[in-house]
Amino acid sequence: MVRVLVGPDTDDLGELYAAPRLPWLRVNMVGSVDGAATGDSGKSGSLNNAADKRVFDHLRSVADVVVVGAGTARTEGYRPIDRPIVVVSRSDEVPETLRGAAPGRVLVERVDDPVAFKQTLVARGWTSILCEGGPTLLGDLLAGGVVDELCTTTVPRLVGGDHRRIIEGPAVDVPLRLHTLLESEGTLLARWWV
Ligand SMILES: NC(=O)c1ccc[n+]([C@@H]2O[C@H](COP(=O)([O-])OP(=O)(O)OC[C@H]3O[C@@H](n4cnc5c(N)ncnc54)[C@H](OP(=O)(O)O)[C@@H]3O)[C@@H](O)[C@H]2O)c1
């Protein structure tokens, strides 16, 4: 389905982003047209825009849990939110901004076996799983075959320079099937089935 995303109140994102089944693990990433996953601040925040923010917020609102790599949590200064956050780390170096969260709201896990990791989340009752990156964690999850959906926002900008792409680490070769493509003033928001 290809359609134009009209405005903040006129589209049913619940319907457009419904998970086809549970458990469901989706990863949401933003990039420029030339493939950069960060803008000049070194964060994805300098790339995103209103349309991306709207979908980002919606995907969080329907997730049981948000999974994020420690690198992203540190760089982006993650703070506790209204649902559990699982920070994926080998070093246990959780950013200061996430310390002091209420018990059980911020967990730190390593992901040596993505299949077992996903099973652990589901066993906790978290069947709608949202991963917000970053590129290293996305590479690991794809290599482990546990990603059901990749949501991408392509912002209508070229940034050049030396930036990460949305995947880092060893090469992967993962075919994707386009499920939905939305457009909002040149921003392309896609749902890809992995
Ligand atoms: N464009 C986007 O949508 C988007 C999204 C997210 C992030 N970003 C950007 O990406 C950059 C960060 O990239 P990154 O690749 O460093 O991000 P990342 O994947 O979030 O962080 C890498 C770190 O996460 C931990 N980690 C990742 N995979 C792991 C695994 N399988 N097991 C255990 N720990 C694991 C490790 O943490 P420890 O070092 O603690 O062991 C590793 O050093 C930032 O600039 C951020 O702004 C962009």
PDB file of C-alpha atoms and ligand atoms in Angstrom:
ATOM      1  CA  MET A   1       0.000   0.000   0.000  1.00  0.00           C
ATOM      2  CA  VAL A   2       1.375   3.428  -0.919  1.00  0.00           C
ATOM      3  CA  ARG A   3      -0.425   6.473   0.399  1.00  0.00           C
ATOM      4  CA  VAL A   4       0.101  10.037   1.509  1.00  0.00           C
ATOM      5  CA  LEU A   5       0.231  10.663   5.219  1.00  0.00           C
ATOM      6  CA  VAL A   6      -1.955  13.704   5.515  1.00  0.00           C
ATOM      7  CA  GLY A   7      -1.708  15.421   8.870  1.00  0.00           C
ATOM      8  CA  PRO A   8      -1.303  14.976  12.572  1.00  0.00           C
ATOM      9  CA  ASP A   9      -4.932  14.124  13.261  1.00  0.00           C
ATOM     10  CA  THR A  10      -6.200  12.726  10.003  1.00  0.00           C
ATOM     11  CA  ASP A  11      -4.509   9.365   9.766  1.00  0.00           C
ATOM     12  CA  ASP A  12      -5.122   6.312  11.828  1.00  0.00           C
ATOM     13  CA  LEU A  13      -1.590   5.292  12.703  1.00  0.00           C
ATOM     14  CA  GLY A  14      -3.055   2.506  14.837  1.00  0.00           C
ATOM     15  CA  GLU A  15      -4.426   0.896  11.705  1.00  0.00           C
ATOM     16  CA  LEU A  16      -1.466   1.799   9.482  1.00  0.00           C
ATOM     17  CA  TYR A  17       1.075   0.349  11.926  1.00  0.00           C
ATOM     18  CA  ALA A  18      -0.922  -2.572  13.308  1.00  0.00           C
ATOM     19  CA  ALA A  19       1.161  -5.658  14.027  1.00  0.00           C
ATOM     20  CA  PRO A  20      -0.170  -8.617  12.022  1.00  0.00           C
ATOM     21  CA  ARG A  21       0.435 -11.044  14.881  1.00  0.00           C
ATOM     22  CA  LEU A  22       2.094 -11.327  18.249  1.00  0.00           C
ATOM     23  CA  PRO A  23       4.821 -11.680  19.265  1.00  0.00           C
ATOM     24  CA  TRP A  24       6.151  -9.041  16.855  1.00  0.00           C
ATOM     25  CA  LEU A  25       9.560  -7.380  16.931  1.00  0.00           C
ATOM     26  CA  ARG A  26       9.920  -4.185  14.925  1.00  0.00           C
ATOM     27  CA  VAL A  27      12.918  -1.927  14.580  1.00  0.00           C
ATOM     28  CA  ASN A  28      12.462   1.750  13.786  1.00  0.00           C
ATOM     29  CA  MET A  29      15.274   3.736  12.133  1.00  0.00           C
ATOM     30  CA  VAL A  30      15.665   7.070  10.353  1.00  0.00           C
ATOM     31  CA  GLY A  31      18.083   8.018   7.590  1.00  0.00           C
ATOM     32  CA  SER A  32      18.813  10.646   4.969  1.00  0.00           C
ATOM     33  CA  VAL A  33      18.373  10.011   1.247  1.00  0.00           C
ATOM     34  CA  ASP A  34      22.142   9.438   0.999  1.00  0.00           C
ATOM     35  CA  GLY A  35      21.984   6.793   3.698  1.00  0.00           C
ATOM     36  CA  ALA A  36      23.250   8.617   6.784  1.00  0.00           C
ATOM     37  CA  ALA A  37      21.853   7.440  10.104  1.00  0.00           C
ATOM     38  CA  THR A  38      23.051  10.529  11.941  1.00  0.00           C
ATOM     39  CA  GLY A  39      23.110  14.228  11.199  1.00  0.00           C
ATOM     40  CA  ASP A  40      25.794  16.775  12.004  1.00  0.00           C
ATOM     41  CA  SER A  41      25.265  16.502  15.766  1.00  0.00           C
ATOM     42  CA  GLY A  42      26.229  12.811  15.570  1.00  0.00           C
ATOM     43  CA  LYS A  43      22.714  11.868  16.691  1.00  0.00           C
ATOM     44  CA  SER A  44      19.669  10.705  14.801  1.00  0.00           C
ATOM     45  CA  GLY A  45      17.828  13.606  16.444  1.00  0.00           C
ATOM     46  CA  SER A  46      19.450  15.994  13.992  1.00  0.00           C
ATOM     47  CA  LEU A  47      17.899  14.053  11.082  1.00  0.00           C
ATOM     48  CA  ASN A  48      14.368  13.472  12.207  1.00  0.00           C
ATOM     49  CA  ASN A  49      11.411  15.716  11.570  1.00  0.00           C
ATOM     50  CA  ALA A  50       7.759  16.055  12.530  1.00  0.00           C
ATOM     51  CA  ALA A  51       6.497  13.113  10.458  1.00  0.00           C
ATOM     52  CA  ASP A  52       9.206  10.838  11.837  1.00  0.00           C
ATOM     53  CA  LYS A  53       8.521  12.011  15.388  1.00  0.00           C
ATOM     54  CA  ARG A  54       4.856  11.317  14.997  1.00  0.00           C
ATOM     55  CA  VAL A  55       5.446   7.706  13.923  1.00  0.00           C
ATOM     56  CA  PHE A  56       8.263   7.286  16.477  1.00  0.00           C
ATOM     57  CA  ASP A  57       5.878   8.346  19.262  1.00  0.00           C
ATOM     58  CA  HIS A  58       3.107   6.129  17.943  1.00  0.00           C
ATOM     59  CA  LEU A  59       5.340   3.064  17.763  1.00  0.00           C
ATOM     60  CA  ARG A  60       6.407   3.659  21.360  1.00  0.00           C
ATOM     61  CA  SER A  61       2.800   4.035  22.440  1.00  0.00           C
ATOM     62  CA  VAL A  62       1.879   0.583  21.114  1.00  0.00           C
ATOM     63  CA  ALA A  63       5.004  -1.195  22.358  1.00  0.00           C
ATOM     64  CA  ASP A  64       5.090  -3.284  25.525  1.00  0.00           C
ATOM     65  CA  VAL A  65       8.821  -2.684  25.783  1.00  0.00           C
ATOM     66  CA  VAL A  66      11.473  -0.542  24.096  1.00  0.00           C
ATOM     67  CA  VAL A  67      14.823  -2.199  23.368  1.00  0.00           C
ATOM     68  CA  VAL A  68      17.827   0.010  22.664  1.00  0.00           C
ATOM     69  CA  GLY A  69      21.546  -0.518  22.274  1.00  0.00           C
ATOM     70  CA  ALA A  70      23.668   1.022  24.987  1.00  0.00           C
ATOM     71  CA  GLY A  71      25.531   3.143  22.429  1.00  0.00           C
ATOM     72  CA  THR A  72      22.300   4.782  21.339  1.00  0.00           C
ATOM     73  CA  ALA A  73      21.058   5.183  24.895  1.00  0.00           C
ATOM     74  CA  ARG A  74      24.308   6.933  25.805  1.00  0.00           C
ATOM     75  CA  THR A  75      24.574   9.110  22.681  1.00  0.00           C
ATOM     76  CA  GLU A  76      20.951  10.113  22.603  1.00  0.00           C
ATOM     77  CA  GLY A  77      20.685  10.566  26.369  1.00  0.00           C
ATOM     78  CA  TYR A  78      17.768   8.186  26.867  1.00  0.00           C
ATOM     79  CA  ARG A  79      15.559   8.876  29.854  1.00  0.00           C
ATOM     80  CA  PRO A  80      12.970   6.632  31.518  1.00  0.00           C
ATOM     81  CA  ILE A  81       9.647   6.539  29.664  1.00  0.00           C
ATOM     82  CA  ASP A  82       6.167   5.266  30.444  1.00  0.00           C
ATOM     83  CA  ARG A  83       7.078   1.683  29.572  1.00  0.00           C
ATOM     84  CA  PRO A  84      10.018  -0.604  30.287  1.00  0.00           C
ATOM     85  CA  ILE A  85      13.310  -0.022  28.487  1.00  0.00           C
ATOM     86  CA  VAL A  86      15.767  -2.846  27.921  1.00  0.00           C
ATOM     87  CA  VAL A  87      19.273  -1.514  27.312  1.00  0.00           C
ATOM     88  CA  VAL A  88      21.430  -4.009  25.442  1.00  0.00           C
ATOM     89  CA  SER A  89      25.008  -3.869  26.690  1.00  0.00           C
ATOM     90  CA  ARG A  90      27.996  -6.100  27.289  1.00  0.00           C
ATOM     91  CA  SER A  91      29.749  -3.609  29.518  1.00  0.00           C
ATOM     92  CA  ASP A  92      26.757  -2.785  31.743  1.00  0.00           C
ATOM     93  CA  GLU A  93      27.543   0.876  31.120  1.00  0.00           C
ATOM     94  CA  VAL A  94      24.072   2.330  31.369  1.00  0.00           C
ATOM     95  CA  PRO A  95      23.875   6.058  30.692  1.00  0.00           C
ATOM     96  CA  GLU A  96      23.492   8.283  33.712  1.00  0.00           C
ATOM     97  CA  THR A  97      20.261   9.579  32.271  1.00  0.00           C
ATOM     98  CA  LEU A  98      18.695   6.140  32.805  1.00  0.00           C
ATOM     99  CA  ARG A  99      19.992   5.571  36.317  1.00  0.00           C
ATOM    100  CA  GLY A 100      17.565   6.063  39.157  1.00  0.00           C
ATOM    101  CA  ALA A 101      14.559   4.835  37.167  1.00  0.00           C
ATOM    102  CA  ALA A 102      11.800   3.115  39.128  1.00  0.00           C
ATOM    103  CA  PRO A 103      12.537  -0.581  39.799  1.00  0.00           C
ATOM    104  CA  GLY A 104      11.915  -2.773  36.755  1.00  0.00           C
ATOM    105  CA  ARG A 105      11.609   0.155  34.343  1.00  0.00           C
ATOM    106  CA  VAL A 106      15.165  -0.032  32.989  1.00  0.00           C
ATOM    107  CA  LEU A 107      16.815  -3.408  32.536  1.00  0.00           C
ATOM    108  CA  VAL A 108      20.255  -4.154  31.142  1.00  0.00           C
ATOM    109  CA  GLU A 109      20.735  -7.297  29.052  1.00  0.00           C
ATOM    110  CA  ARG A 110      23.371  -8.664  26.749  1.00  0.00           C
ATOM    111  CA  VAL A 111      22.325 -10.304  23.498  1.00  0.00           C
ATOM    112  CA  ASP A 112      24.620 -13.217  22.760  1.00  0.00           C
ATOM    113  CA  ASP A 113      21.699 -15.243  21.383  1.00  0.00           C
ATOM    114  CA  PRO A 114      19.022 -13.006  19.789  1.00  0.00           C
ATOM    115  CA  VAL A 115      16.528 -15.890  19.666  1.00  0.00           C
ATOM    116  CA  ALA A 116      16.839 -16.508  23.407  1.00  0.00           C
ATOM    117  CA  PHE A 117      16.704 -12.758  24.042  1.00  0.00           C
ATOM    118  CA  LYS A 118      13.420 -12.407  22.152  1.00  0.00           C
ATOM    119  CA  GLN A 119      12.012 -15.445  23.941  1.00  0.00           C
ATOM    120  CA  THR A 120      12.918 -13.903  27.287  1.00  0.00           C
ATOM    121  CA  LEU A 121      11.055 -10.702  26.438  1.00  0.00           C
ATOM    122  CA  VAL A 122       7.995 -12.653  25.304  1.00  0.00           C
ATOM    123  CA  ALA A 123       8.107 -14.796  28.443  1.00  0.00           C
ATOM    124  CA  ARG A 124       7.838 -11.579  30.467  1.00  0.00           C
ATOM    125  CA  GLY A 125       4.598 -10.828  28.617  1.00  0.00           C
ATOM    126  CA  TRP A 126       6.192  -8.275  26.268  1.00  0.00           C
ATOM    127  CA  THR A 127       4.889  -9.457  22.909  1.00  0.00           C
ATOM    128  CA  SER A 128       4.881  -6.090  21.130  1.00  0.00           C
ATOM    129  CA  ILE A 129       8.592  -5.313  21.021  1.00  0.00           C
ATOM    130  CA  LEU A 130      10.031  -2.092  19.622  1.00  0.00           C
ATOM    131  CA  CYS A 131      13.762  -1.733  19.035  1.00  0.00           C
ATOM    132  CA  GLU A 132      15.033   1.792  18.413  1.00  0.00           C
ATOM    133  CA  GLY A 133      18.482   0.726  17.209  1.00  0.00           C
ATOM    134  CA  GLY A 134      21.203   1.503  17.037  1.00  0.00           C
ATOM    135  CA  PRO A 135      23.069   0.262  14.005  1.00  0.00           C
ATOM    136  CA  THR A 136      25.224  -2.318  15.829  1.00  0.00           C
ATOM    137  CA  LEU A 137      22.276  -3.842  17.655  1.00  0.00           C
ATOM    138  CA  LEU A 138      20.199  -3.887  14.451  1.00  0.00           C
ATOM    139  CA  GLY A 139      22.983  -5.798  12.691  1.00  0.00           C
ATOM    140  CA  ASP A 140      23.061  -8.369  15.496  1.00  0.00           C
ATOM    141  CA  LEU A 141      19.278  -8.799  15.591  1.00  0.00           C
ATOM    142  CA  LEU A 142      19.082  -9.212  11.807  1.00  0.00           C
ATOM    143  CA  ALA A 143      21.926 -11.719  11.824  1.00  0.00           C
ATOM    144  CA  GLY A 144      20.040 -13.600  14.532  1.00  0.00           C
ATOM    145  CA  GLY A 145      16.876 -13.737  12.423  1.00  0.00           C
ATOM    146  CA  VAL A 146      14.575 -12.261  15.066  1.00  0.00           C
ATOM    147  CA  VAL A 147      13.399  -9.043  13.371  1.00  0.00           C
ATOM    148  CA  ASP A 148       9.852  -9.219  12.002  1.00  0.00           C
ATOM    149  CA  GLU A 149       9.589  -5.682  10.679  1.00  0.00           C
ATOM    150  CA  LEU A 150      11.863  -2.775   9.878  1.00  0.00           C
ATOM    151  CA  CYS A 151      10.269   0.675   9.910  1.00  0.00           C
ATOM    152  CA  THR A 152      12.345   3.237   8.063  1.00  0.00           C
ATOM    153  CA  THR A 153      11.956   6.961   7.761  1.00  0.00           C
ATOM    154  CA  THR A 154      13.826   8.543   4.856  1.00  0.00           C
ATOM    155  CA  VAL A 155      14.028  12.275   5.348  1.00  0.00           C
ATOM    156  CA  PRO A 156      14.340  14.389   2.191  1.00  0.00           C
ATOM    157  CA  ARG A 157      17.895  15.564   2.871  1.00  0.00           C
ATOM    158  CA  LEU A 158      21.432  14.858   1.721  1.00  0.00           C
ATOM    159  CA  VAL A 159      24.119  15.205   4.371  1.00  0.00           C
ATOM    160  CA  GLY A 160      27.315  13.746   2.853  1.00  0.00           C
ATOM    161  CA  GLY A 161      30.168  13.564   5.349  1.00  0.00           C
ATOM    162  CA  ASP A 162      31.159  10.565   7.396  1.00  0.00           C
ATOM    163  CA  HIS A 163      28.117   9.046   9.065  1.00  0.00           C
ATOM    164  CA  ARG A 164      26.908   5.647  10.167  1.00  0.00           C
ATOM    165  CA  ARG A 165      24.341   3.795   8.136  1.00  0.00           C
ATOM    166  CA  ILE A 166      21.413   2.166   9.879  1.00  0.00           C
ATOM    167  CA  ILE A 167      23.338  -1.123  10.126  1.00  0.00           C
ATOM    168  CA  GLU A 168      26.886  -1.591  11.428  1.00  0.00           C
ATOM    169  CA  GLY A 169      28.982  -4.702  11.831  1.00  0.00           C
ATOM    170  CA  PRO A 170      29.408  -7.807   9.696  1.00  0.00           C
ATOM    171  CA  ALA A 171      27.711  -7.911   6.300  1.00  0.00           C
ATOM    172  CA  VAL A 172      24.163  -9.219   6.168  1.00  0.00           C
ATOM    173  CA  ASP A 173      21.979 -10.049   3.183  1.00  0.00           C
ATOM    174  CA  VAL A 174      18.377  -9.721   4.245  1.00  0.00           C
ATOM    175  CA  PRO A 175      15.613  -9.509   1.637  1.00  0.00           C
ATOM    176  CA  LEU A 176      12.774  -7.156   2.526  1.00  0.00           C
ATOM    177  CA  ARG A 177       9.180  -6.960   1.361  1.00  0.00           C
ATOM    178  CA  LEU A 178       7.508  -3.573   1.284  1.00  0.00           C
ATOM    179  CA  HIS A 179       4.290  -3.622   3.263  1.00  0.00           C
ATOM    180  CA  THR A 180       3.359   0.066   3.527  1.00  0.00           C
ATOM    181  CA  LEU A 181       4.816   3.305   2.217  1.00  0.00           C
ATOM    182  CA  LEU A 182       3.612   6.632   3.554  1.00  0.00           C
ATOM    183  CA  GLU A 183       4.635  10.050   2.319  1.00  0.00           C
ATOM    184  CA  SER A 184       4.528  13.312   4.232  1.00  0.00           C
ATOM    185  CA  GLU A 185       5.972  16.379   2.504  1.00  0.00           C
ATOM    186  CA  GLY A 186       8.750  14.337   0.932  1.00  0.00           C
ATOM    187  CA  THR A 187       9.461  12.202   3.986  1.00  0.00           C
ATOM    188  CA  LEU A 188       9.021   8.501   3.182  1.00  0.00           C
ATOM    189  CA  LEU A 189       7.889   6.226   5.988  1.00  0.00           C
ATOM    190  CA  ALA A 190       8.069   2.556   5.126  1.00  0.00           C
ATOM    191  CA  ARG A 191       7.116  -0.670   6.796  1.00  0.00           C
ATOM    192  CA  TRP A 192       9.263  -3.539   5.560  1.00  0.00           C
ATOM    193  CA  TRP A 193       8.565  -7.161   6.378  1.00  0.00           C
ATOM    194  CA  VAL A 194      11.847  -8.947   7.077  1.00  0.00           C
TER     195      VAL A 194
HETATM  196  N1  LIG B   1      19.218   6.675  12.487  1.00  0.00           N
HETATM  197  C1  LIG B   1      18.646   6.046  13.486  1.00  0.00           C
HETATM  198  O1  LIG B   1      17.458   5.712  13.452  1.00  0.00           O
HETATM  199  C2  LIG B   1      19.456   5.730  14.699  1.00  0.00           C
HETATM  200  C3  LIG B   1      18.892   4.931  15.693  1.00  0.00           C
HETATM  201  C4  LIG B   1      19.661   4.662  16.812  1.00  0.00           C
HETATM  202  C5  LIG B   1      20.937   5.174  16.927  1.00  0.00           C
HETATM  203  N2  LIG B   1      21.438   5.953  15.955  1.00  0.00           N
HETATM  204  C6  LIG B   1      22.784   6.505  16.079  1.00  0.00           C
HETATM  205  O2  LIG B   1      23.702   5.452  16.048  1.00  0.00           O
HETATM  206  C7  LIG B   1      24.846   5.812  16.809  1.00  0.00           C
HETATM  207  C8  LIG B   1      25.180   4.707  17.794  1.00  0.00           C
HETATM  208  O3  LIG B   1      25.527   3.577  17.027  1.00  0.00           O
HETATM  209  P1  LIG B   1      25.905   2.210  17.720  1.00  0.00           P
HETATM  210  O4  LIG B   1      26.080   1.213  16.641  1.00  0.00           O
HETATM  211  O5  LIG B   1      27.020   2.432  18.682  1.00  0.00           O
HETATM  212  O6  LIG B   1      24.567   1.945  18.502  1.00  0.00           O
HETATM  213  P2  LIG B   1      24.029   0.755  19.404  1.00  0.00           P
HETATM  214  O7  LIG B   1      23.848  -0.490  18.624  1.00  0.00           O
HETATM  215  O8  LIG B   1      22.870   1.336  20.093  1.00  0.00           O
HETATM  216  O9  LIG B   1      25.151   0.583  20.500  1.00  0.00           O
HETATM  217  C9  LIG B   1      26.245  -0.273  20.402  1.00  0.00           C
HETATM  218  C10 LIG B   1      26.484  -0.735  21.817  1.00  0.00           C
HETATM  219  O10 LIG B   1      25.319  -1.444  22.243  1.00  0.00           O
HETATM  220  C11 LIG B   1      25.687  -2.610  22.905  1.00  0.00           C
HETATM  221  N3  LIG B   1      25.349  -3.735  22.049  1.00  0.00           N
HETATM  222  C12 LIG B   1      24.968  -3.726  20.748  1.00  0.00           C
HETATM  223  N4  LIG B   1      24.704  -4.975  20.342  1.00  0.00           N
HETATM  224  C13 LIG B   1      24.909  -5.758  21.423  1.00  0.00           C
HETATM  225  C14 LIG B   1      24.796  -7.143  21.664  1.00  0.00           C
HETATM  226  N5  LIG B   1      24.420  -7.993  20.691  1.00  0.00           N
HETATM  227  N6  LIG B   1      25.060  -7.622  22.902  1.00  0.00           N
HETATM  228  C15 LIG B   1      25.436  -6.794  23.868  1.00  0.00           C
HETATM  229  N7  LIG B   1      25.584  -5.457  23.709  1.00  0.00           N
HETATM  230  C16 LIG B   1      25.316  -4.968  22.498  1.00  0.00           C
HETATM  231  C17 LIG B   1      27.172  -2.475  23.201  1.00  0.00           C
HETATM  232  O11 LIG B   1      27.203  -1.707  24.371  1.00  0.00           O
HETATM  233  P3  LIG B   1      28.362  -1.697  25.469  1.00  0.00           P
HETATM  234  O12 LIG B   1      29.432  -0.866  24.873  1.00  0.00           O
HETATM  235  O13 LIG B   1      27.744  -1.054  26.687  1.00  0.00           O
HETATM  236  O14 LIG B   1      28.772  -3.113  25.722  1.00  0.00           O
HETATM  237  C18 LIG B   1      27.638  -1.689  21.984  1.00  0.00           C
HETATM  238  O15 LIG B   1      28.839  -1.004  22.220  1.00  0.00           O
HETATM  239  C19 LIG B   1      24.521   7.107  17.521  1.00  0.00           C
HETATM  240  O16 LIG B   1      25.136   8.144  16.799  1.00  0.00           O
HETATM  241  C20 LIG B   1      23.024   7.192  17.398  1.00  0.00           C
HETATM  242  O17 LIG B   1      22.583   8.526  17.377  1.00  0.00           O
HETATM  243  C21 LIG B   1      20.730   6.239  14.829  1.00  0.00           C
END
